[in-house]
Amino acid sequence: MMAVLIAGAVALVLSMGGTPLFIRLLVAKNYGQFIRQDGPTAHFTKRGTPTMGGVVIIAATVLGYATANLATGRLPNASGMLLLLLMVGMGFIGFLDDYIKISRQRSLGLDERSKIVGQAVIGVGWAVLALQFPNENFRTPASTEISLIRDTGIDLAWAGAGLGLVLFVLWANFLITAWSNAVNLTDGLDGLATGTSMLVFGAYTVITIWQSNQSCQFLTEPGQGCYEVRDPRDLAIVTAAIVGASFGFLWWNTSPAQIFMGDTGSLALGGALAGLSILTRTEILGAVIGGLFVIIVMSDVIQIGFFKATGKRVFRMAPLHHHFELKGWGEVTIVVRFWIIAALFASAGLGLFYAEWVSVA
């Protein structure tokens, strides 16, 4: 438990203290955000605000995790390292996207094909690695079974190991792409994606600590309610670091934002959320815990699909938070109300997680 607390505290201090230094660097280099022309007109005042703040979130998370391990004399495990690898890899794709926007002074970064190829390379490599590294108990970080709150028994390897690997890679890449896009779309108002991420990863910190305390590997008399997750304590350390890093960054990202996380941050956090759902065997439960992200990405899907089918719009503008902006809601009002919704979803996810344990324990 001490390592979890240290990771969160160190990441918080580094993020809160490091963000203003990074802001000064970005301002000196004139690395500011470019605003899409078809967005809400109120956003034009944000033009030039420093972006790529996700660099601070990623760095604070990695350093928080490393410091916690050093301070407690523990060695990092495969699951924690894999989760950080996915976070850094997706963040790198986002960084390239942000850098192209800034260097070419436009609101569009990487072209769609390059972004998809980059995400696919990272996603495929990560998915293959996640099925390696069995520990002394023969457990690997990921499982080929689709999971709800734990593995459901629906095994993607039912037709053979080779096909099972392919199906798992496709499933993992779907989750990585979906969550990355969801967090990216949510990052449209000051502090919205940061605060929501803090709540979602906070819920996952509770889950991973519980899984560690109820691990089938460590209990002397494991019952039906124990969890088969390979390294739950390591995952708890990473999630605590992400919460601390997001908390510190939110101080500077809240309205009026002095810095944006950019695609660097949103893709990194989305990738981390996808990886966490896979490594904790909570792939479908993750859609409840991160319910606000799901609602926002679905609003975009519905808007595009309905417009292509009928030529009409369901919302004044998508994603959903822009719809309420055009209805006259203030930015802070939207963000706080959406945080409340995010907290309700995270709480509901925790409730389902605990209720399932009670029912089988």
PDB file of N, CA and C in Angstrom, residues 234-325:
ATOM      1  N   ASP A 234       1.093  -4.085  -8.897  1.00  0.00           N
ATOM      2  CA  ASP A 234       1.851  -3.260  -9.844  1.00  0.00           C
ATOM      3  C   ASP A 234       0.913  -2.336 -10.622  1.00  0.00           C
ATOM      4  N   LEU A 235      -0.228  -2.857 -11.022  1.00  0.00           N
ATOM      5  CA  LEU A 235      -1.205  -2.044 -11.740  1.00  0.00           C
ATOM      6  C   LEU A 235      -1.757  -0.947 -10.843  1.00  0.00           C
ATOM      7  N   ALA A 236      -1.927  -1.235  -9.556  1.00  0.00           N
ATOM      8  CA  ALA A 236      -2.412  -0.224  -8.612  1.00  0.00           C
ATOM      9  C   ALA A 236      -1.412   0.926  -8.496  1.00  0.00           C
ATOM     10  N   ILE A 237      -0.132   0.609  -8.533  1.00  0.00           N
ATOM     11  CA  ILE A 237       0.899   1.645  -8.449  1.00  0.00           C
ATOM     12  C   ILE A 237       0.837   2.557  -9.674  1.00  0.00           C
ATOM     13  N   VAL A 238       0.674   1.959 -10.852  1.00  0.00           N
ATOM     14  CA  VAL A 238       0.592   2.760 -12.078  1.00  0.00           C
ATOM     15  C   VAL A 238      -0.663   3.635 -12.072  1.00  0.00           C
ATOM     16  N   THR A 239      -1.806   3.046 -11.713  1.00  0.00           N
ATOM     17  CA  THR A 239      -3.049   3.833 -11.732  1.00  0.00           C
ATOM     18  C   THR A 239      -2.998   4.966 -10.716  1.00  0.00           C
ATOM     19  N   ALA A 240      -2.404   4.719  -9.556  1.00  0.00           N
ATOM     20  CA  ALA A 240      -2.269   5.788  -8.566  1.00  0.00           C
ATOM     21  C   ALA A 240      -1.396   6.911  -9.109  1.00  0.00           C
ATOM     22  N   ALA A 241      -0.341   6.548  -9.836  1.00  0.00           N
ATOM     23  CA  ALA A 241       0.530   7.557 -10.441  1.00  0.00           C
ATOM     24  C   ALA A 241      -0.224   8.367 -11.493  1.00  0.00           C
ATOM     25  N   ILE A 242      -1.067   7.711 -12.282  1.00  0.00           N
ATOM     26  CA  ILE A 242      -1.857   8.427 -13.289  1.00  0.00           C
ATOM     27  C   ILE A 242      -2.833   9.391 -12.622  1.00  0.00           C
ATOM     28  N   VAL A 243      -3.462   8.947 -11.524  1.00  0.00           N
ATOM     29  CA  VAL A 243      -4.378   9.824 -10.786  1.00  0.00           C
ATOM     30  C   VAL A 243      -3.629  11.049 -10.268  1.00  0.00           C
ATOM     31  N   GLY A 244      -2.468  10.824  -9.653  1.00  0.00           N
ATOM     32  CA  GLY A 244      -1.684  11.942  -9.130  1.00  0.00           C
ATOM     33  C   GLY A 244      -1.244  12.891 -10.229  1.00  0.00           C
ATOM     34  N   ALA A 245      -0.787  12.345 -11.356  1.00  0.00           N
ATOM     35  CA  ALA A 245      -0.342  13.179 -12.474  1.00  0.00           C
ATOM     36  C   ALA A 245      -1.505  13.989 -13.051  1.00  0.00           C
ATOM     37  N   SER A 246      -2.674  13.362 -13.161  1.00  0.00           N
ATOM     38  CA  SER A 246      -3.847  14.067 -13.681  1.00  0.00           C
ATOM     39  C   SER A 246      -4.303  15.164 -12.721  1.00  0.00           C
ATOM     40  N   PHE A 247      -4.256  14.860 -11.416  1.00  0.00           N
ATOM     41  CA  PHE A 247      -4.645  15.825 -10.395  1.00  0.00           C
ATOM     42  C   PHE A 247      -3.765  17.081 -10.479  1.00  0.00           C
ATOM     43  N   GLY A 248      -2.449  16.860 -10.553  1.00  0.00           N
ATOM     44  CA  GLY A 248      -1.533  17.989 -10.627  1.00  0.00           C
ATOM     45  C   GLY A 248      -1.707  18.784 -11.906  1.00  0.00           C
ATOM     46  N   PHE A 249      -1.920  18.087 -13.015  1.00  0.00           N
ATOM     47  CA  PHE A 249      -2.098  18.774 -14.299  1.00  0.00           C
ATOM     48  C   PHE A 249      -3.398  19.568 -14.324  1.00  0.00           C
ATOM     49  N   LEU A 250      -4.430  19.055 -13.647  1.00  0.00           N
ATOM     50  CA  LEU A 250      -5.734  19.721 -13.640  1.00  0.00           C
ATOM     51  C   LEU A 250      -5.644  21.115 -13.028  1.00  0.00           C
ATOM     52  N   TRP A 251      -4.714  21.332 -12.102  1.00  0.00           N
ATOM     53  CA  TRP A 251      -4.533  22.641 -11.489  1.00  0.00           C
ATOM     54  C   TRP A 251      -4.296  23.714 -12.559  1.00  0.00           C
ATOM     55  N   TRP A 252      -3.569  23.344 -13.601  1.00  0.00           N
ATOM     56  CA  TRP A 252      -3.230  24.293 -14.662  1.00  0.00           C
ATOM     57  C   TRP A 252      -4.142  24.161 -15.885  1.00  0.00           C
ATOM     58  N   ASN A 253      -4.866  23.053 -15.966  1.00  0.00           N
ATOM     59  CA  ASN A 253      -5.710  22.772 -17.131  1.00  0.00           C
ATOM     60  C   ASN A 253      -7.160  23.195 -16.935  1.00  0.00           C
ATOM     61  N   THR A 254      -7.541  23.511 -15.686  1.00  0.00           N
ATOM     62  CA  THR A 254      -8.912  23.908 -15.436  1.00  0.00           C
ATOM     63  C   THR A 254      -9.177  25.300 -16.008  1.00  0.00           C
ATOM     64  N   SER A 255     -10.441  25.626 -16.251  1.00  0.00           N
ATOM     65  CA  SER A 255     -10.817  26.874 -16.923  1.00  0.00           C
ATOM     66  C   SER A 255     -10.455  28.113 -16.093  1.00  0.00           C
ATOM     67  N   PRO A 256      -9.836  29.113 -16.744  1.00  0.00           N
ATOM     68  CA  PRO A 256      -9.324  29.117 -18.116  1.00  0.00           C
ATOM     69  C   PRO A 256      -7.981  28.396 -18.198  1.00  0.00           C
ATOM     70  N   ALA A 257      -7.895  27.414 -19.055  1.00  0.00           N
ATOM     71  CA  ALA A 257      -6.720  26.554 -19.126  1.00  0.00           C
ATOM     72  C   ALA A 257      -5.478  27.333 -19.528  1.00  0.00           C
ATOM     73  N   GLN A 258      -4.387  27.075 -18.805  1.00  0.00           N
ATOM     74  CA  GLN A 258      -3.093  27.653 -19.181  1.00  0.00           C
ATOM     75  C   GLN A 258      -2.307  26.709 -20.072  1.00  0.00           C
ATOM     76  N   ILE A 259      -2.796  25.461 -20.199  1.00  0.00           N
ATOM     77  CA  ILE A 259      -2.161  24.470 -21.064  1.00  0.00           C
ATOM     78  C   ILE A 259      -3.182  23.382 -21.383  1.00  0.00           C
ATOM     79  N   PHE A 260      -3.076  22.802 -22.564  1.00  0.00           N
ATOM     80  CA  PHE A 260      -3.918  21.670 -22.968  1.00  0.00           C
ATOM     81  C   PHE A 260      -3.080  20.402 -22.967  1.00  0.00           C
ATOM     82  N   MET A 261      -3.715  19.257 -22.701  1.00  0.00           N
ATOM     83  CA  MET A 261      -2.977  17.996 -22.749  1.00  0.00           C
ATOM     84  C   MET A 261      -2.666  17.583 -24.183  1.00  0.00           C
ATOM     85  N   GLY A 262      -3.468  18.045 -25.149  1.00  0.00           N
ATOM     86  CA  GLY A 262      -3.255  17.708 -26.545  1.00  0.00           C
ATOM     87  C   GLY A 262      -3.474  16.234 -26.821  1.00  0.00           C
ATOM     88  N   ASP A 263      -3.237  15.830 -28.043  1.00  0.00           N
ATOM     89  CA  ASP A 263      -3.338  14.415 -28.392  1.00  0.00           C
ATOM     90  C   ASP A 263      -2.293  13.592 -27.651  1.00  0.00           C
ATOM     91  N   THR A 264      -1.187  14.224 -27.267  1.00  0.00           N
ATOM     92  CA  THR A 264      -0.165  13.529 -26.485  1.00  0.00           C
ATOM     93  C   THR A 264      -0.771  12.940 -25.226  1.00  0.00           C
ATOM     94  N   GLY A 265      -1.576  13.726 -24.531  1.00  0.00           N
ATOM     95  CA  GLY A 265      -2.192  13.269 -23.300  1.00  0.00           C
ATOM     96  C   GLY A 265      -3.404  12.399 -23.507  1.00  0.00           C
ATOM     97  N   SER A 266      -4.281  12.795 -24.442  1.00  0.00           N
ATOM     98  CA  SER A 266      -5.532  12.053 -24.614  1.00  0.00           C
ATOM     99  C   SER A 266      -5.296  10.653 -25.160  1.00  0.00           C
ATOM    100  N   LEU A 267      -4.377  10.502 -26.112  1.00  0.00           N
ATOM    101  CA  LEU A 267      -4.092   9.163 -26.636  1.00  0.00           C
ATOM    102  C   LEU A 267      -3.368   8.311 -25.598  1.00  0.00           C
ATOM    103  N   ALA A 268      -2.495   8.939 -24.812  1.00  0.00           N
ATOM    104  CA  ALA A 268      -1.789   8.197 -23.760  1.00  0.00           C
ATOM    105  C   ALA A 268      -2.760   7.697 -22.700  1.00  0.00           C
ATOM    106  N   LEU A 269      -3.665   8.559 -22.244  1.00  0.00           N
ATOM    107  CA  LEU A 269      -4.633   8.168 -21.219  1.00  0.00           C
ATOM    108  C   LEU A 269      -5.626   7.145 -21.764  1.00  0.00           C
ATOM    109  N   GLY A 270      -6.043   7.318 -23.008  1.00  0.00           N
ATOM    110  CA  GLY A 270      -6.950   6.346 -23.615  1.00  0.00           C
ATOM    111  C   GLY A 270      -6.296   4.989 -23.775  1.00  0.00           C
ATOM    112  N   GLY A 271      -5.035   4.985 -24.208  1.00  0.00           N
ATOM    113  CA  GLY A 271      -4.305   3.728 -24.322  1.00  0.00           C
ATOM    114  C   GLY A 271      -4.128   3.060 -22.974  1.00  0.00           C
ATOM    115  N   ALA A 272      -3.819   3.857 -21.947  1.00  0.00           N
ATOM    116  CA  ALA A 272      -3.652   3.306 -20.598  1.00  0.00           C
ATOM    117  C   ALA A 272      -4.954   2.706 -20.088  1.00  0.00           C
ATOM    118  N   LEU A 273      -6.074   3.358 -20.378  1.00  0.00           N
ATOM    119  CA  LEU A 273      -7.369   2.841 -19.938  1.00  0.00           C
ATOM    120  C   LEU A 273      -7.697   1.521 -20.631  1.00  0.00           C
ATOM    121  N   ALA A 274      -7.410   1.435 -21.916  1.00  0.00           N
ATOM    122  CA  ALA A 274      -7.641   0.188 -22.651  1.00  0.00           C
ATOM    123  C   ALA A 274      -6.756  -0.931 -22.100  1.00  0.00           C
ATOM    124  N   GLY A 275      -5.474  -0.632 -21.915  1.00  0.00           N
ATOM    125  CA  GLY A 275      -4.559  -1.633 -21.388  1.00  0.00           C
ATOM    126  C   GLY A 275      -4.944  -2.082 -19.995  1.00  0.00           C
ATOM    127  N   LEU A 276      -5.399  -1.151 -19.187  1.00  0.00           N
ATOM    128  CA  LEU A 276      -5.796  -1.472 -17.816  1.00  0.00           C
ATOM    129  C   LEU A 276      -7.006  -2.394 -17.793  1.00  0.00           C
ATOM    130  N   SER A 277      -7.973  -2.135 -18.674  1.00  0.00           N
ATOM    131  CA  SER A 277      -9.161  -2.995 -18.716  1.00  0.00           C
ATOM    132  C   SER A 277      -8.804  -4.413 -19.129  1.00  0.00           C
ATOM    133  N   ILE A 278      -7.802  -4.551 -20.001  1.00  0.00           N
ATOM    134  CA  ILE A 278      -7.365  -5.873 -20.451  1.00  0.00           C
ATOM    135  C   ILE A 278      -6.585  -6.589 -19.349  1.00  0.00           C
ATOM    136  N   LEU A 279      -5.665  -5.878 -18.720  1.00  0.00           N
ATOM    137  CA  LEU A 279      -4.785  -6.496 -17.726  1.00  0.00           C
ATOM    138  C   LEU A 279      -5.495  -6.804 -16.414  1.00  0.00           C
ATOM    139  N   THR A 280      -6.585  -6.080 -16.129  1.00  0.00           N
ATOM    140  CA  THR A 280      -7.350  -6.349 -14.904  1.00  0.00           C
ATOM    141  C   THR A 280      -8.526  -7.277 -15.162  1.00  0.00           C
ATOM    142  N   ARG A 281      -8.691  -7.735 -16.400  1.00  0.00           N
ATOM    143  CA  ARG A 281      -9.802  -8.616 -16.782  1.00  0.00           C
ATOM    144  C   ARG A 281     -11.160  -7.942 -16.548  1.00  0.00           C
ATOM    145  N   THR A 282     -11.242  -6.660 -16.896  1.00  0.00           N
ATOM    146  CA  THR A 282     -12.492  -5.901 -16.729  1.00  0.00           C
ATOM    147  C   THR A 282     -12.837  -5.154 -18.013  1.00  0.00           C
ATOM    148  N   GLU A 283     -12.682  -5.819 -19.138  1.00  0.00           N
ATOM    149  CA  GLU A 283     -12.815  -5.138 -20.426  1.00  0.00           C
ATOM    150  C   GLU A 283     -14.196  -4.521 -20.622  1.00  0.00           C
ATOM    151  N   ILE A 284     -15.245  -5.244 -20.281  1.00  0.00           N
ATOM    152  CA  ILE A 284     -16.609  -4.726 -20.475  1.00  0.00           C
ATOM    153  C   ILE A 284     -17.010  -3.828 -19.314  1.00  0.00           C
ATOM    154  N   LEU A 285     -16.601  -4.161 -18.091  1.00  0.00           N
ATOM    155  CA  LEU A 285     -16.870  -3.285 -16.952  1.00  0.00           C
ATOM    156  C   LEU A 285     -16.255  -1.910 -17.176  1.00  0.00           C
ATOM    157  N   GLY A 286     -15.147  -1.863 -17.895  1.00  0.00           N
ATOM    158  CA  GLY A 286     -14.501  -0.583 -18.176  1.00  0.00           C
ATOM    159  C   GLY A 286     -15.417   0.388 -18.893  1.00  0.00           C
ATOM    160  N   ALA A 287     -16.345  -0.128 -19.696  1.00  0.00           N
ATOM    161  CA  ALA A 287     -17.286   0.736 -20.406  1.00  0.00           C
ATOM    162  C   ALA A 287     -18.270   1.389 -19.447  1.00  0.00           C
ATOM    163  N   VAL A 288     -18.481   0.773 -18.287  1.00  0.00           N
ATOM    164  CA  VAL A 288     -19.330   1.383 -17.253  1.00  0.00           C
ATOM    165  C   VAL A 288     -18.524   2.402 -16.469  1.00  0.00           C
ATOM    166  N   ILE A 289     -17.341   2.012 -16.021  1.00  0.00           N
ATOM    167  CA  ILE A 289     -16.492   2.917 -15.246  1.00  0.00           C
ATOM    168  C   ILE A 289     -16.184   4.179 -16.046  1.00  0.00           C
ATOM    169  N   GLY A 290     -15.879   4.019 -17.315  1.00  0.00           N
ATOM    170  CA  GLY A 290     -15.603   5.167 -18.184  1.00  0.00           C
ATOM    171  C   GLY A 290     -16.819   5.550 -18.999  1.00  0.00           C
ATOM    172  N   GLY A 291     -17.995   5.464 -18.399  1.00  0.00           N
ATOM    173  CA  GLY A 291     -19.247   5.681 -19.122  1.00  0.00           C
ATOM    174  C   GLY A 291     -19.360   7.030 -19.799  1.00  0.00           C
ATOM    175  N   LEU A 292     -18.807   8.079 -19.183  1.00  0.00           N
ATOM    176  CA  LEU A 292     -18.896   9.400 -19.823  1.00  0.00           C
ATOM    177  C   LEU A 292     -18.130   9.414 -21.137  1.00  0.00           C
ATOM    178  N   PHE A 293     -16.955   8.784 -21.162  1.00  0.00           N
ATOM    179  CA  PHE A 293     -16.198   8.686 -22.410  1.00  0.00           C
ATOM    180  C   PHE A 293     -17.028   7.977 -23.478  1.00  0.00           C
ATOM    181  N   VAL A 294     -17.719   6.920 -23.080  1.00  0.00           N
ATOM    182  CA  VAL A 294     -18.544   6.154 -24.022  1.00  0.00           C
ATOM    183  C   VAL A 294     -19.670   7.017 -24.580  1.00  0.00           C
ATOM    184  N   ILE A 295     -20.344   7.766 -23.707  1.00  0.00           N
ATOM    185  CA  ILE A 295     -21.441   8.631 -24.147  1.00  0.00           C
ATOM    186  C   ILE A 295     -20.947   9.663 -25.153  1.00  0.00           C
ATOM    187  N   ILE A 296     -19.800  10.249 -24.863  1.00  0.00           N
ATOM    188  CA  ILE A 296     -19.281  11.307 -25.744  1.00  0.00           C
ATOM    189  C   ILE A 296     -18.890  10.751 -27.107  1.00  0.00           C
ATOM    190  N   VAL A 297     -18.227   9.591 -27.134  1.00  0.00           N
ATOM    191  CA  VAL A 297     -17.841   9.031 -28.433  1.00  0.00           C
ATOM    192  C   VAL A 297     -19.074   8.560 -29.194  1.00  0.00           C
ATOM    193  N   MET A 298     -20.087   8.035 -28.486  1.00  0.00           N
ATOM    194  CA  MET A 298     -21.307   7.603 -29.156  1.00  0.00           C
ATOM    195  C   MET A 298     -22.088   8.783 -29.725  1.00  0.00           C
ATOM    196  N   SER A 299     -22.020   9.936 -29.062  1.00  0.00           N
ATOM    197  CA  SER A 299     -22.699  11.118 -29.603  1.00  0.00           C
ATOM    198  C   SER A 299     -22.108  11.502 -30.953  1.00  0.00           C
ATOM    199  N   ASP A 300     -20.812  11.320 -31.095  1.00  0.00           N
ATOM    200  CA  ASP A 300     -20.154  11.626 -32.370  1.00  0.00           C
ATOM    201  C   ASP A 300     -20.548  10.602 -33.431  1.00  0.00           C
ATOM    202  N   VAL A 301     -20.578   9.329 -33.033  1.00  0.00           N
ATOM    203  CA  VAL A 301     -20.966   8.264 -33.964  1.00  0.00           C
ATOM    204  C   VAL A 301     -22.415   8.465 -34.439  1.00  0.00           C
ATOM    205  N   ILE A 302     -23.300   8.766 -33.504  1.00  0.00           N
ATOM    206  CA  ILE A 302     -24.715   8.979 -33.853  1.00  0.00           C
ATOM    207  C   ILE A 302     -24.867  10.177 -34.778  1.00  0.00           C
ATOM    208  N   GLN A 303     -24.165  11.263 -34.467  1.00  0.00           N
ATOM    209  CA  GLN A 303     -24.266  12.471 -35.297  1.00  0.00           C
ATOM    210  C   GLN A 303     -23.831  12.201 -36.733  1.00  0.00           C
ATOM    211  N   ILE A 304     -22.688  11.541 -36.885  1.00  0.00           N
ATOM    212  CA  ILE A 304     -22.161  11.262 -38.226  1.00  0.00           C
ATOM    213  C   ILE A 304     -23.063  10.278 -38.967  1.00  0.00           C
ATOM    214  N   GLY A 305     -23.464   9.193 -38.285  1.00  0.00           N
ATOM    215  CA  GLY A 305     -24.300   8.181 -38.930  1.00  0.00           C
ATOM    216  C   GLY A 305     -25.650   8.724 -39.333  1.00  0.00           C
ATOM    217  N   PHE A 306     -26.286   9.481 -38.460  1.00  0.00           N
ATOM    218  CA  PHE A 306     -27.612  10.031 -38.756  1.00  0.00           C
ATOM    219  C   PHE A 306     -27.539  11.058 -39.879  1.00  0.00           C
ATOM    220  N   PHE A 307     -26.471  11.857 -39.890  1.00  0.00           N
ATOM    221  CA  PHE A 307     -26.333  12.869 -40.939  1.00  0.00           C
ATOM    222  C   PHE A 307     -26.113  12.224 -42.303  1.00  0.00           C
ATOM    223  N   LYS A 308     -25.293  11.165 -42.338  1.00  0.00           N
ATOM    224  CA  LYS A 308     -25.064  10.476 -43.613  1.00  0.00           C
ATOM    225  C   LYS A 308     -26.330   9.802 -44.120  1.00  0.00           C
ATOM    226  N   ALA A 309     -27.161   9.318 -43.184  1.00  0.00           N
ATOM    227  CA  ALA A 309     -28.374   8.602 -43.582  1.00  0.00           C
ATOM    228  C   ALA A 309     -29.514   9.535 -43.964  1.00  0.00           C
ATOM    229  N   THR A 310     -29.617  10.680 -43.288  1.00  0.00           N
ATOM    230  CA  THR A 310     -30.787  11.548 -43.488  1.00  0.00           C
ATOM    231  C   THR A 310     -30.451  12.966 -43.920  1.00  0.00           C
ATOM    232  N   GLY A 311     -29.194  13.360 -43.753  1.00  0.00           N
ATOM    233  CA  GLY A 311     -28.827  14.737 -44.050  1.00  0.00           C
ATOM    234  C   GLY A 311     -29.198  15.697 -42.923  1.00  0.00           C
ATOM    235  N   LYS A 312     -29.651  15.157 -41.807  1.00  0.00           N
ATOM    236  CA  LYS A 312     -30.034  15.982 -40.655  1.00  0.00           C
ATOM    237  C   LYS A 312     -29.153  15.653 -39.454  1.00  0.00           C
ATOM    238  N   ARG A 313     -29.142  16.565 -38.484  1.00  0.00           N
ATOM    239  CA  ARG A 313     -28.307  16.400 -37.290  1.00  0.00           C
ATOM    240  C   ARG A 313     -29.171  16.100 -36.071  1.00  0.00           C
ATOM    241  N   VAL A 314     -28.664  15.242 -35.206  1.00  0.00           N
ATOM    242  CA  VAL A 314     -29.333  14.956 -33.939  1.00  0.00           C
ATOM    243  C   VAL A 314     -28.979  16.034 -32.922  1.00  0.00           C
ATOM    244  N   PHE A 315     -27.703  16.410 -32.889  1.00  0.00           N
ATOM    245  CA  PHE A 315     -27.216  17.419 -31.950  1.00  0.00           C
ATOM    246  C   PHE A 315     -26.836  18.688 -32.708  1.00  0.00           C
ATOM    247  N   ARG A 316     -26.829  19.805 -32.031  1.00  0.00           N
ATOM    248  CA  ARG A 316     -26.408  21.050 -32.664  1.00  0.00           C
ATOM    249  C   ARG A 316     -24.967  20.946 -33.136  1.00  0.00           C
ATOM    250  N   MET A 317     -24.164  20.214 -32.354  1.00  0.00           N
ATOM    251  CA  MET A 317     -22.785  19.942 -32.740  1.00  0.00           C
ATOM    252  C   MET A 317     -22.299  18.764 -31.922  1.00  0.00           C
ATOM    253  N   ALA A 318     -21.471  17.941 -32.503  1.00  0.00           N
ATOM    254  CA  ALA A 318     -20.867  16.819 -31.783  1.00  0.00           C
ATOM    255  C   ALA A 318     -19.368  17.082 -31.660  1.00  0.00           C
ATOM    256  N   PRO A 319     -18.739  16.528 -30.604  1.00  0.00           N
ATOM    257  CA  PRO A 319     -19.271  15.691 -29.526  1.00  0.00           C
ATOM    258  C   PRO A 319     -20.251  16.435 -28.624  1.00  0.00           C
ATOM    259  N   LEU A 320     -20.812  15.704 -27.668  1.00  0.00           N
ATOM    260  CA  LEU A 320     -21.961  16.150 -26.904  1.00  0.00           C
ATOM    261  C   LEU A 320     -21.728  17.453 -26.147  1.00  0.00           C
ATOM    262  N   HIS A 321     -20.535  17.656 -25.592  1.00  0.00           N
ATOM    263  CA  HIS A 321     -20.303  18.875 -24.808  1.00  0.00           C
ATOM    264  C   HIS A 321     -20.426  20.134 -25.659  1.00  0.00           C
ATOM    265  N   HIS A 322     -20.104  20.033 -26.952  1.00  0.00           N
ATOM    266  CA  HIS A 322     -20.261  21.192 -27.836  1.00  0.00           C
ATOM    267  C   HIS A 322     -21.737  21.483 -28.101  1.00  0.00           C
ATOM    268  N   HIS A 323     -22.570  20.456 -28.073  1.00  0.00           N
ATOM    269  CA  HIS A 323     -24.023  20.644 -28.218  1.00  0.00           C
ATOM    270  C   HIS A 323     -24.540  21.557 -27.102  1.00  0.00           C
ATOM    271  N   PHE A 324     -24.098  21.295 -25.875  1.00  0.00           N
ATOM    272  CA  PHE A 324     -24.561  22.112 -24.755  1.00  0.00           C
ATOM    273  C   PHE A 324     -23.937  23.506 -24.781  1.00  0.00           C
ATOM    274  N   GLU A 325     -22.740  23.633 -25.324  1.00  0.00           N
ATOM    275  CA  GLU A 325     -22.152  24.959 -25.505  1.00  0.00           C
ATOM    276  C   GLU A 325     -23.024  25.809 -26.407  1.00  0.00           C
TER     277      GLU A 325
END
